[in-house]
């Protein structure tokens, strides 16, 4: 059974600071996703990572994937209040069509 | 305007009643999914369908049923057998025939409250 763990579960940080969210998964995966969810809203896709060493950046967010360590990171640079949300990683295995989500990291950026 | 429509946004039901949540898409995506989200938790897969007239159980299918009679529609019925039905339900689609780089696309969700 594929398990996905995120840490921390809750993160409170000041504006302007840097921080990293970690996502570990238990078995070999073909795809790793990062999503953002605002309170009471749906999920918005941020990144899809496919291969070992993949790195993608969008604004103040950068995601990377290490398939050998079964680890993905979401790095936040110089956080701003607008980044406050819950961030989920999710993984799946080609052919199984069962995307498994982590428990999420609730990020609160304090002015 | 392409997208995924979930209705209703809020739904209230009495315990013991079955209720059906609607999910319609005009993205022409083959794969459709139902997830359940409880407060402060991640998403758990209820059912998924890769093609019309075929669907598979996810991790928490007990007390739920689905149908996939049309490509565009994947309704979810929450039956009285579901012990804790109050939750936020999210429908998602995927263009499984396109680039493997495509993410799941989510609807806006239905918040179900059963009392």
Coordinates of C-alpha atoms in Angstrom, one line a residue:
Chain A
X1 CA 0.0 0.0 0.0
X2 CA 1.3 3.4 -1.0
X3 CA 1.7 5.8 1.9
X4 CA 2.5 9.5 1.7
X5 CA 3.7 11.5 4.6
X6 CA 4.2 15.2 4.9
X7 CA 6.0 17.3 7.5
X8 CA 5.5 19.5 9.1
X9 CA 1.7 19.3 9.4
X10 CA 1.5 22.9 10.4
X11 CA 3.9 25.7 9.7
X12 CA 3.8 29.3 11.0
X13 CA 6.4 31.6 9.5
X14 CA 7.1 35.2 9.2
X15 CA 7.0 37.1 5.9
X16 CA 10.4 37.2 4.2
X17 CA 11.6 33.9 5.7
X18 CA 12.5 30.7 3.8
X19 CA 11.2 27.2 4.6
X20 CA 10.8 23.7 3.2
X21 CA 8.0 21.3 3.3
X22 CA 8.9 17.6 3.0
X23 CA 7.0 14.8 1.3
X24 CA 8.0 11.1 1.8
X25 CA 6.4 8.2 0.0
X26 CA 6.7 4.5 0.6
X27 CA 7.0 2.8 -2.8
X28 CA 8.3 3.6 -6.2
X29 CA 6.2 6.2 -7.9
X30 CA 6.0 7.5 -11.4
X31 CA 4.5 10.9 -10.7
X32 CA 4.5 13.4 -7.8
X33 CA 2.1 16.3 -7.6
X34 CA 2.0 19.4 -5.4
X35 CA -1.4 21.1 -4.9
X36 CA -2.5 24.2 -3.0
X37 CA -5.9 24.4 -1.2
X38 CA -7.3 27.7 0.3
X39 CA -9.8 27.3 3.2
X40 CA -13.1 25.9 2.0
X41 CA -11.9 25.8 -1.6
X42 CA -10.9 23.2 -4.1
X43 CA -7.4 22.1 -5.0
X44 CA -5.2 24.0 -7.4
X45 CA -2.3 22.2 -9.2
X46 CA 1.1 23.7 -8.6
X47 CA 3.6 21.2 -10.0
X48 CA 3.9 17.7 -11.6
X49 CA 7.3 16.0 -11.1
X50 CA 8.1 13.0 -13.2
X51 CA 11.8 12.1 -13.0
X52 CA 14.6 11.9 -10.5
X53 CA 16.3 15.3 -10.0
X54 CA 13.3 17.2 -11.5
X55 CA 13.1 20.7 -10.3
X56 CA 10.2 23.1 -11.1
X57 CA 9.8 26.7 -9.9
X58 CA 6.9 29.1 -10.0
X59 CA 7.3 32.4 -8.3
X60 CA 8.4 31.9 -4.7
X61 CA 7.8 28.1 -4.8
X62 CA 10.2 25.5 -5.9
X63 CA 9.6 21.8 -6.0
X64 CA 12.1 19.0 -6.4
X65 CA 12.1 15.3 -6.6
X66 CA 14.5 12.6 -5.4
X67 CA 13.1 9.3 -6.5
X68 CA 15.9 7.2 -4.9
X69 CA 15.2 8.7 -1.5
X70 CA 11.4 8.8 -2.3
X71 CA 11.4 12.4 -1.2
X72 CA 10.0 15.6 -2.6
X73 CA 10.5 19.0 -1.2
X74 CA 8.5 22.3 -1.7
X75 CA 10.7 25.2 -0.9
X76 CA 9.3 28.6 -0.1
X77 CA 11.5 31.6 -0.6
X78 CA 10.8 35.0 1.1
X79 CA 7.3 34.0 2.1
X80 CA 4.4 36.5 1.7
X81 CA 1.0 36.4 3.3
X82 CA -0.7 35.3 0.0
X83 CA 1.1 32.0 0.3
X84 CA -0.9 31.1 3.3
X85 CA -2.8 27.9 2.4
X86 CA -2.7 24.1 2.9
X87 CA -0.2 22.3 0.6
X88 CA -0.6 18.7 -0.4
X89 CA 1.7 16.4 -2.1
X90 CA 0.3 13.3 -3.9
X91 CA 1.8 10.4 -5.8
X92 CA 0.7 7.7 -8.1
X93 CA 2.0 4.7 -10.0
X94 CA 1.7 4.4 -13.7
X95 CA -1.1 2.0 -14.6
X96 CA -2.8 2.1 -11.2
X97 CA -4.6 5.4 -11.6
X98 CA -4.9 5.8 -7.8
X99 CA -3.5 9.1 -6.7
X100 CA -2.7 9.0 -3.0
X101 CA -2.5 12.2 -1.1
X102 CA -0.5 13.2 1.9
X103 CA -2.2 14.7 5.0
X104 CA -1.2 18.3 4.0
X105 CA 0.9 21.1 5.5
X106 CA -1.0 24.1 6.7
X107 CA 1.1 27.1 6.1
X108 CA 0.4 30.4 7.9
X109 CA 2.6 33.4 6.9
X110 CA 2.5 36.1 9.5
X111 CA 3.1 39.7 8.4
Chain B
X1 CA -15.7 27.4 -20.9
X2 CA -14.3 24.0 -19.9
X3 CA -14.4 22.7 -16.4
X4 CA -15.8 20.5 -13.7
X5 CA -19.2 21.3 -12.1
X6 CA -20.1 19.8 -8.8
X7 CA -23.6 20.4 -7.4
X8 CA -24.9 21.3 -5.1
X9 CA -22.2 23.3 -3.2
X10 CA -23.9 22.6 0.2
X11 CA -26.1 19.6 1.0
X12 CA -28.0 18.8 4.2
X13 CA -29.6 15.5 4.8
X14 CA -31.1 13.5 7.6
X15 CA -29.4 10.3 8.8
X16 CA -30.7 7.2 7.0
X17 CA -31.3 9.0 3.7
X18 CA -29.4 8.3 0.5
X19 CA -28.1 11.3 -1.3
X20 CA -26.5 11.7 -4.7
X21 CA -23.7 14.2 -5.5
X22 CA -23.4 15.4 -9.0
X23 CA -20.1 15.7 -11.0
X24 CA -20.2 16.9 -14.6
X25 CA -17.2 17.7 -16.8
X26 CA -16.8 19.1 -20.3
X27 CA -13.1 18.7 -20.5
X28 CA -13.4 15.4 -22.5
X29 CA -11.3 13.6 -19.9
X30 CA -11.5 9.9 -19.6
X31 CA -10.7 9.4 -16.0
X32 CA -12.8 10.6 -13.1
X33 CA -12.3 10.4 -9.4
X34 CA -14.2 10.9 -6.1
X35 CA -12.3 12.0 -3.0
X36 CA -13.5 12.6 0.5
X37 CA -11.8 15.2 2.7
X38 CA -12.4 15.5 6.5
X39 CA -11.4 18.6 8.4
X40 CA -7.7 19.0 8.8
X41 CA -7.0 15.9 6.8
X42 CA -5.9 14.9 3.3
X43 CA -7.9 13.4 0.6
X44 CA -9.0 9.8 0.5
X45 CA -10.1 8.0 -2.7
X46 CA -13.6 6.7 -2.8
X47 CA -14.1 5.5 -6.4
X48 CA -12.5 6.1 -9.7
X49 CA -13.4 5.4 -13.3
X50 CA -11.1 5.3 -16.3
X51 CA -13.7 4.7 -19.0
X52 CA -17.5 4.7 -19.4
X53 CA -19.3 1.8 -17.8
X54 CA -16.3 0.8 -15.7
X55 CA -15.2 1.9 -12.2
X56 CA -13.1 0.7 -9.4
X57 CA -13.3 1.0 -5.6
X58 CA -10.8 3.2 -3.9
X59 CA -9.6 3.0 -0.4
X60 CA -12.9 3.9 1.4
X61 CA -15.7 2.7 -0.9
X62 CA -17.9 1.2 1.7
X63 CA -21.2 3.0 2.0
X64 CA -20.8 4.7 -1.4
X65 CA -21.9 3.8 -4.9
X66 CA -21.2 5.3 -8.3
X67 CA -22.1 5.0 -12.0
X68 CA -20.4 6.0 -15.2
X69 CA -23.0 5.9 -18.0
X70 CA -21.7 8.9 -19.8
X71 CA -18.2 10.2 -20.2
X72 CA -19.2 13.6 -18.9
X73 CA -20.9 12.4 -15.7
X74 CA -19.8 10.5 -12.6
X75 CA -22.4 10.8 -9.8
X76 CA -21.7 9.6 -6.3
X77 CA -24.4 8.2 -4.0
X78 CA -23.8 8.3 -0.3
X79 CA -25.9 5.6 1.1
X80 CA -27.3 5.1 4.6
X81 CA -24.7 2.5 5.1
X82 CA -21.9 5.1 5.3
X83 CA -21.3 5.6 9.0
X84 CA -19.8 9.1 9.0
X85 CA -21.0 10.8 5.8
X86 CA -20.5 14.4 6.8
X87 CA -17.5 15.6 4.8
X88 CA -16.2 17.7 1.9
X89 CA -16.5 15.7 -1.4
X90 CA -14.3 16.5 -4.3
X91 CA -14.6 15.2 -7.9
X92 CA -11.5 15.2 -10.1
X93 CA -10.7 14.4 -13.7
X94 CA -7.6 13.5 -15.6
X95 CA -6.8 13.4 -19.3
X96 CA -5.2 10.0 -19.1
X97 CA -4.5 9.8 -22.8
X98 CA -2.5 13.0 -23.0
X99 CA 1.0 13.8 -21.7
X100 CA 1.9 12.0 -18.4
X101 CA 2.7 15.5 -17.2
X102 CA -1.0 16.5 -16.7
X103 CA -2.3 16.8 -13.2
X104 CA -5.7 16.0 -11.7
X105 CA -8.3 18.8 -12.2
X106 CA -10.7 19.3 -9.3
X107 CA -14.2 20.6 -9.1
X108 CA -15.2 23.1 -6.4
X109 CA -16.6 20.4 -4.1
X110 CA -19.8 19.6 -2.3
X111 CA -20.0 20.0 1.5
X112 CA -22.4 17.3 2.8
X113 CA -23.8 17.6 6.3
X114 CA -25.8 14.7 7.7
X115 CA -27.7 15.2 11.0

